Amino acid sequence: MATNRTFTMIKPDAVENGHIGGILNMITEGGFKIVSLKLTQLTVADAQKFYAVHSERPFYGELVAFMSRGPIVAAILEKDNAVEDFRTLIGATNPADAAEGTIRKKYAKSIGENAVHGSDSDENAAIEGAFHFAGREQF
Ligand code: ATP
Ligand code: MG
């Protein structure tokens, strides 16, 4: 079952700019079923932990401040080959490199403020989803 699920966040920039509906529409049109969904906000500590893998990178402080500055939409999504297919749907980290038809091509402004997160492995998808949603919130 885990291999059919991924985790996403609509990041603070996209929420601020009114793109929740547009992005959720691209997600469902892309064949993903919404298993869990909520508007929430990362604390600074949450964002530090979420992106701990980047803690030595020069942009880490900026990334943590960005991700905790306002509400996000957290969601668990289901589809065959979910992790890989969702990474394809969101496009490259830098929107300048993102393919036509991807979420980042349409909604991301910069490599730092790039509208949406997608898990990079089945293992991380399960960890990230479980951080935000109890079992009874997963449909
Ligand atoms: P995410 O993990 O958010 O889905 P990603 O997997 O495409 O993004 P990562 O390499 O994991 O990319 O980087 C995590 C996030 O850190 C990026 O989405 C972006 O917000 C930020 N980031 C990455 N590289 C840079 C950079 N060179 N300058 C500023 N911010 C960056
Ligand atoms: Mg990543």
Coordinates of N, CA and C and ligand atoms in Angstrom, one line a residue:
M1 N 0.8 -1.2 0.0 CA 0.0 0.0 0.0 C 0.9 1.3 0.0
A2 N 2.0 1.2 0.8 CA 2.8 2.4 0.9 C 3.3 2.9 -0.5
T3 N 3.6 1.9 -1.4 CA 4.1 2.3 -2.7 C 3.1 3.1 -3.5
N4 N 1.8 3.0 -3.2 CA 0.8 3.7 -3.9 C 0.5 5.1 -3.3
R5 N 1.2 5.5 -2.3 CA 0.9 6.8 -1.7 C 2.1 7.8 -1.7
T6 N 1.8 9.1 -1.8 CA 2.8 10.1 -1.6 C 2.3 11.2 -0.7
F7 N 3.1 12.1 -0.2 CA 2.7 13.2 0.6 C 3.1 14.5 -0.1
T8 N 2.2 15.5 0.0 CA 2.5 16.8 -0.6 C 2.2 17.9 0.4
M9 N 2.8 19.0 0.2 CA 2.4 20.3 0.8 C 2.3 21.4 -0.3
I10 N 1.2 22.1 -0.2 CA 1.1 23.3 -1.0 C 1.8 24.4 -0.1
K11 N 2.9 24.9 -0.6 CA 3.8 25.7 0.3 C 3.2 27.1 0.5
P12 N 3.7 27.9 1.5 CA 3.2 29.2 1.9 C 3.0 30.2 0.7
D13 N 3.9 30.2 -0.2 CA 3.8 31.1 -1.3 C 2.5 30.9 -2.1
A14 N 2.3 29.6 -2.4 CA 1.1 29.3 -3.2 C -0.2 29.5 -2.5
V15 N -0.2 29.3 -1.2 CA -1.4 29.5 -0.3 C -1.6 31.0 -0.3
E16 N -0.6 31.8 -0.1 CA -0.7 33.3 0.0 C -1.3 33.9 -1.3
N17 N -0.9 33.2 -2.4 CA -1.3 33.8 -3.7 C -2.6 33.2 -4.3
G18 N -3.3 32.4 -3.4 CA -4.6 32.0 -3.8 C -4.6 30.8 -4.7
H19 N -3.6 29.9 -4.7 CA -3.5 28.9 -5.7 C -3.9 27.5 -5.1
I20 N -4.5 27.4 -3.9 CA -4.9 26.1 -3.4 C -5.8 25.4 -4.4
G21 N -6.8 26.1 -4.8 CA -7.8 25.4 -5.7 C -7.2 25.0 -7.0
G22 N -6.4 25.8 -7.6 CA -5.8 25.5 -8.9 C -4.8 24.3 -8.8
I23 N -4.1 24.2 -7.7 CA -3.1 23.1 -7.5 C -3.9 21.8 -7.2
L24 N -4.9 21.9 -6.3 CA -5.7 20.7 -6.0 C -6.3 20.2 -7.3
N25 N -6.8 21.1 -8.2 CA -7.4 20.7 -9.4 C -6.4 19.9 -10.3
M26 N -5.1 20.5 -10.4 CA -4.1 19.8 -11.2 C -3.8 18.4 -10.6
I27 N -3.8 18.3 -9.3 CA -3.6 17.0 -8.6 C -4.6 16.0 -9.0
T28 N -5.9 16.4 -8.8 CA -7.0 15.4 -9.1 C -7.1 15.1 -10.6
E29 N -6.9 16.1 -11.5 CA -6.9 15.9 -12.9 C -5.7 15.0 -13.3
G30 N -4.6 15.0 -12.5 CA -3.5 14.2 -12.8 C -3.7 12.7 -12.3
G31 N -4.9 12.4 -11.8 CA -5.2 11.0 -11.5 C -4.9 10.6 -10.0
F32 N -4.6 11.6 -9.2 CA -4.4 11.3 -7.8 C -5.7 11.4 -7.0
K33 N -5.9 10.4 -6.1 CA -7.0 10.5 -5.2 C -6.5 11.1 -3.9
I34 N -7.3 12.0 -3.3 CA -6.9 12.7 -2.0 C -7.4 11.8 -0.9
V35 N -6.4 11.3 -0.1 CA -6.6 10.4 1.0 C -6.8 11.2 2.3
S36 N -6.0 12.3 2.4 CA -6.1 13.1 3.6 C -5.8 14.6 3.1
L37 N -6.4 15.6 3.9 CA -6.2 16.9 3.5 C -6.4 17.9 4.6
K38 N -5.5 18.9 4.8 CA -5.8 19.9 5.8 C -5.0 21.2 5.6
L39 N -5.5 22.3 6.1 CA -4.8 23.5 6.1 C -4.1 23.6 7.5
T40 N -2.8 23.8 7.5 CA -2.1 23.8 8.8 C -0.8 24.7 8.7
Q41 N 0.0 24.8 9.7 CA 1.2 25.6 9.6 C 2.4 24.9 10.3
L42 N 3.5 24.9 9.6 CA 4.7 24.3 10.3 C 5.3 25.3 11.2
T43 N 5.7 24.8 12.4 CA 6.5 25.7 13.3 C 7.9 25.7 12.7
V44 N 8.7 26.6 13.3 CA 10.1 26.7 12.9 C 10.8 25.3 13.1
A45 N 10.5 24.7 14.3 CA 11.1 23.4 14.6 C 10.6 22.3 13.6
D46 N 9.4 22.4 13.3 CA 8.8 21.4 12.3 C 9.6 21.5 10.9
A47 N 9.8 22.8 10.5 CA 10.4 23.0 9.2 C 11.9 22.6 9.3
Q48 N 12.5 22.9 10.4 CA 13.9 22.5 10.5 C 14.1 21.0 10.4
K49 N 13.1 20.3 11.1 CA 13.2 18.8 11.1 C 12.8 18.3 9.7
F50 N 11.8 18.9 9.1 CA 11.4 18.4 7.8 C 12.5 18.5 6.7
Y51 N 13.3 19.6 6.8 CA 14.3 19.8 5.8 C 15.7 19.6 6.4
A52 N 15.8 18.7 7.4 CA 17.1 18.5 8.1 C 18.2 18.0 7.2
V53 N 17.8 17.3 6.1 CA 18.8 16.8 5.2 C 19.5 18.0 4.5
H54 N 18.9 19.2 4.5 CA 19.6 20.3 3.9 C 20.2 21.3 4.9
S55 N 20.4 20.8 6.2 CA 20.9 21.7 7.2 C 22.2 22.3 7.0
E56 N 23.1 21.7 6.2 CA 24.4 22.3 5.9 C 24.4 23.2 4.7
R57 N 23.3 23.3 4.0 CA 23.2 24.0 2.7 C 23.1 25.5 3.1
P58 N 23.6 26.4 2.2 CA 23.5 27.9 2.5 C 22.1 28.4 2.5
F59 N 21.2 27.7 1.9 CA 19.8 28.3 1.8 C 18.9 27.7 3.0
Y60 N 19.5 27.0 3.9 CA 18.7 26.3 4.9 C 17.8 27.3 5.8
G61 N 18.5 28.3 6.3 CA 17.8 29.3 7.1 C 16.6 30.0 6.4
E62 N 16.9 30.3 5.1 CA 15.9 31.0 4.3 C 14.7 30.0 4.1
L63 N 15.1 28.7 3.8 CA 14.1 27.7 3.6 C 13.2 27.4 4.8
V64 N 13.8 27.4 6.0 CA 13.0 27.2 7.2 C 12.1 28.4 7.5
A65 N 12.6 29.6 7.3 CA 11.8 30.8 7.5 C 10.6 30.8 6.5
F66 N 10.9 30.5 5.3 CA 9.8 30.4 4.2 C 8.7 29.4 4.6
M67 N 9.2 28.2 4.9 CA 8.2 27.1 5.1 C 7.3 27.3 6.3
S68 N 7.8 28.1 7.3 CA 7.1 28.3 8.5 C 6.3 29.6 8.6
R69 N 6.4 30.4 7.5 CA 5.9 31.8 7.6 C 4.4 31.9 7.5
G70 N 3.7 30.9 7.0 CA 2.3 31.0 6.9 C 1.7 29.6 6.7
P71 N 0.4 29.5 6.5 CA -0.2 28.2 6.4 C 0.2 27.4 5.1
I72 N 0.1 26.1 5.2 CA 0.4 25.2 4.1 C -0.9 24.3 4.0
V73 N -1.0 23.7 2.9 CA -2.0 22.6 2.7 C -1.2 21.3 2.7
A74 N -1.5 20.4 3.7 CA -0.8 19.1 3.7 C -1.8 18.1 3.1
A75 N -1.3 17.1 2.4 CA -2.2 16.1 1.8 C -1.4 14.8 1.6
I76 N -2.2 13.7 1.8 CA -1.7 12.4 1.3 C -2.5 12.0 0.1
L77 N -1.7 11.5 -0.9 CA -2.3 11.3 -2.3 C -2.1 9.8 -2.6
E78 N -3.0 9.2 -3.4 CA -2.9 7.8 -3.8 C -3.0 7.7 -5.3
K79 N -2.2 6.9 -5.8 CA -2.1 6.6 -7.3 C -1.1 5.4 -7.4
D80 N -1.2 4.6 -8.5 CA -0.2 3.7 -8.8 C 1.1 4.5 -9.0
N81 N 2.2 4.0 -8.5 CA 3.5 4.7 -8.7 C 3.5 6.1 -8.2
A82 N 2.9 6.4 -7.1 CA 2.5 7.7 -6.6 C 3.7 8.6 -6.5
V83 N 4.8 8.2 -5.8 CA 5.9 9.1 -5.5 C 6.5 9.6 -6.8
E84 N 6.9 8.7 -7.7 CA 7.5 9.0 -9.0 C 6.6 9.9 -9.9
D85 N 5.3 9.4 -10.0 CA 4.4 10.1 -10.9 C 4.1 11.6 -10.3
F86 N 4.1 11.7 -9.0 CA 3.8 13.0 -8.4 C 5.0 13.9 -8.7
R87 N 6.3 13.4 -8.5 CA 7.4 14.2 -8.8 C 7.4 14.7 -10.3
T88 N 6.9 13.8 -11.2 CA 6.7 14.3 -12.6 C 5.7 15.4 -12.7
L89 N 4.6 15.2 -12.0 CA 3.5 16.3 -12.1 C 4.0 17.6 -11.5
I90 N 4.8 17.6 -10.5 CA 5.2 18.9 -9.9 C 6.3 19.6 -10.7
G91 N 7.2 18.8 -11.3 CA 8.2 19.4 -12.2 C 9.5 19.7 -11.4
A92 N 10.5 20.2 -12.0 CA 11.8 20.4 -11.5 C 11.8 21.4 -10.3
T93 N 12.7 21.2 -9.4 CA 12.8 22.1 -8.2 C 12.9 23.6 -8.6
N94 N 13.7 23.9 -9.6 CA 13.8 25.2 -10.1 C 12.7 25.4 -11.2
P95 N 11.7 26.3 -11.0 CA 10.7 26.4 -12.0 C 11.2 26.8 -13.4
A96 N 12.4 27.4 -13.5 CA 13.0 27.7 -14.8 C 13.3 26.5 -15.6
D97 N 13.4 25.4 -14.9 CA 13.7 24.1 -15.5 C 12.5 23.2 -15.6
A98 N 11.4 23.6 -15.1 CA 10.2 22.7 -15.0 C 9.5 22.6 -16.4
A99 N 9.1 21.4 -16.7 CA 8.4 21.1 -18.0 C 7.1 21.8 -18.0
E100 N 6.6 22.1 -19.3 CA 5.3 22.6 -19.5 C 4.3 21.6 -18.9
G101 N 3.2 22.1 -18.4 CA 2.1 21.3 -17.8 C 2.4 20.8 -16.4
T102 N 3.5 21.2 -15.8 CA 3.8 20.9 -14.4 C 3.3 22.0 -13.5
I103 N 3.1 21.6 -12.2 CA 2.6 22.5 -11.2 C 3.6 23.6 -11.0
R104 N 4.8 23.3 -10.9 CA 5.8 24.3 -10.6 C 6.0 25.3 -11.8
K105 N 5.8 24.8 -13.1 CA 5.9 25.6 -14.2 C 4.8 26.7 -14.1
K106 N 3.6 26.3 -13.7 CA 2.5 27.2 -13.7 C 2.5 28.1 -12.4
Y107 N 2.9 27.6 -11.3 CA 2.7 28.3 -10.0 C 3.9 28.7 -9.3
A108 N 5.1 28.2 -9.6 CA 6.3 28.5 -8.8 C 6.9 29.8 -9.3
K109 N 7.5 30.5 -8.3 CA 8.1 31.8 -8.7 C 9.6 31.7 -8.8
S110 N 10.2 30.8 -7.9 CA 11.7 30.8 -7.8 C 12.1 29.4 -7.3
I111 N 13.4 29.1 -7.3 CA 13.8 27.8 -6.8 C 13.6 27.7 -5.3
G112 N 13.5 28.8 -4.6 CA 13.3 28.8 -3.2 C 11.8 28.7 -2.9
E113 N 11.0 29.5 -3.6 CA 9.5 29.6 -3.3 C 8.9 28.9 -4.5
N114 N 8.8 27.5 -4.4 CA 8.4 26.8 -5.5 C 7.1 26.0 -5.4
A115 N 6.2 26.6 -4.6 CA 4.7 26.3 -4.6 C 4.3 24.9 -4.0
V116 N 5.1 23.9 -4.2 CA 4.7 22.6 -3.8 C 5.8 21.6 -3.4
H117 N 5.6 20.7 -2.5 CA 6.5 19.7 -2.1 C 6.0 18.4 -2.5
G118 N 6.9 17.5 -2.9 CA 6.5 16.1 -3.2 C 7.5 15.2 -2.5
S119 N 7.1 14.1 -1.8 CA 8.0 13.2 -1.2 C 9.0 12.6 -2.2
D120 N 10.2 12.3 -1.8 CA 11.2 11.7 -2.7 C 11.3 10.2 -2.6
S121 N 10.6 9.5 -1.7 CA 10.7 8.1 -1.6 C 9.4 7.6 -0.9
D122 N 9.2 6.3 -1.1 CA 8.0 5.7 -0.3 C 8.2 5.8 1.2
E123 N 9.4 5.6 1.6 CA 9.7 5.7 3.0 C 9.4 7.1 3.6
N124 N 9.9 8.1 2.9 CA 9.7 9.4 3.4 C 8.2 9.8 3.2
A125 N 7.5 9.3 2.2 CA 6.1 9.6 2.1 C 5.3 9.1 3.3
A126 N 5.7 7.9 3.8 CA 5.0 7.3 4.9 C 5.3 8.1 6.2
I127 N 6.6 8.5 6.4 CA 7.0 9.3 7.5 C 6.3 10.7 7.5
E128 N 6.3 11.4 6.4 CA 5.8 12.7 6.3 C 4.2 12.7 6.4
G129 N 3.6 11.7 5.9 CA 2.1 11.6 6.0 C 1.7 11.3 7.4
A130 N 2.5 10.5 8.1 CA 2.1 10.1 9.5 C 2.4 11.3 10.4
F131 N 3.3 12.2 10.1 CA 3.5 13.4 10.9 C 2.3 14.3 11.0
H132 N 1.5 14.4 9.9 CA 0.4 15.3 9.8 C -0.9 14.6 10.0
F133 N -1.1 13.3 9.8 CA -2.4 12.7 9.8 C -2.4 11.4 10.6
A134 N -3.4 11.4 11.6 CA -3.7 10.1 12.3 C -4.3 9.1 11.3
G135 N -4.3 7.9 11.7 CA -4.9 6.8 10.9 C -6.3 7.1 10.5
R136 N -7.1 7.7 11.5 CA -8.5 7.9 11.3 C -8.8 9.1 10.3
E137 N -7.7 9.8 10.0 CA -7.8 10.9 9.0 C -7.3 10.5 7.6
Q138 N -7.0 9.2 7.5 CA -6.5 8.8 6.2 C -7.6 7.9 5.5
F139 N -8.2 8.4 4.4 CA -9.3 7.7 3.8 C -8.9 7.0 2.5
Ligands
ATP1 P1 10.8 19.5 -2.0 O1 11.6 18.6 -1.1 O2 10.3 20.7 -1.3 O3 9.7 18.7 -2.7 P2 12.7 19.2 -4.1 O4 12.7 17.8 -3.6 O5 12.3 19.5 -5.5 O6 11.7 20.0 -3.1 P3 15.1 19.6 -2.6 O7 16.5 19.5 -3.2 O8 14.6 18.6 -1.7 O9 14.1 19.9 -3.8 O10 15.1 21.0 -1.9 C1 14.1 21.3 -0.9 C2 13.7 22.7 -1.0 O11 14.7 23.6 -0.7 C3 13.3 23.1 -2.5 O12 12.0 22.8 -2.8 C4 13.4 24.7 -2.4 O13 12.2 25.2 -1.7 C5 14.6 24.8 -1.5 N1 15.8 24.9 -2.3 C6 16.5 23.9 -2.9 N2 17.6 24.4 -3.6 C7 17.6 25.7 -3.3 C8 18.5 26.8 -3.7 N3 19.6 26.5 -4.4 N4 18.2 28.0 -3.2 C9 17.1 28.2 -2.4 N5 16.3 27.3 -2.0 C10 16.5 26.0 -2.5
MG2 MG 13.0 17.2 -1.6

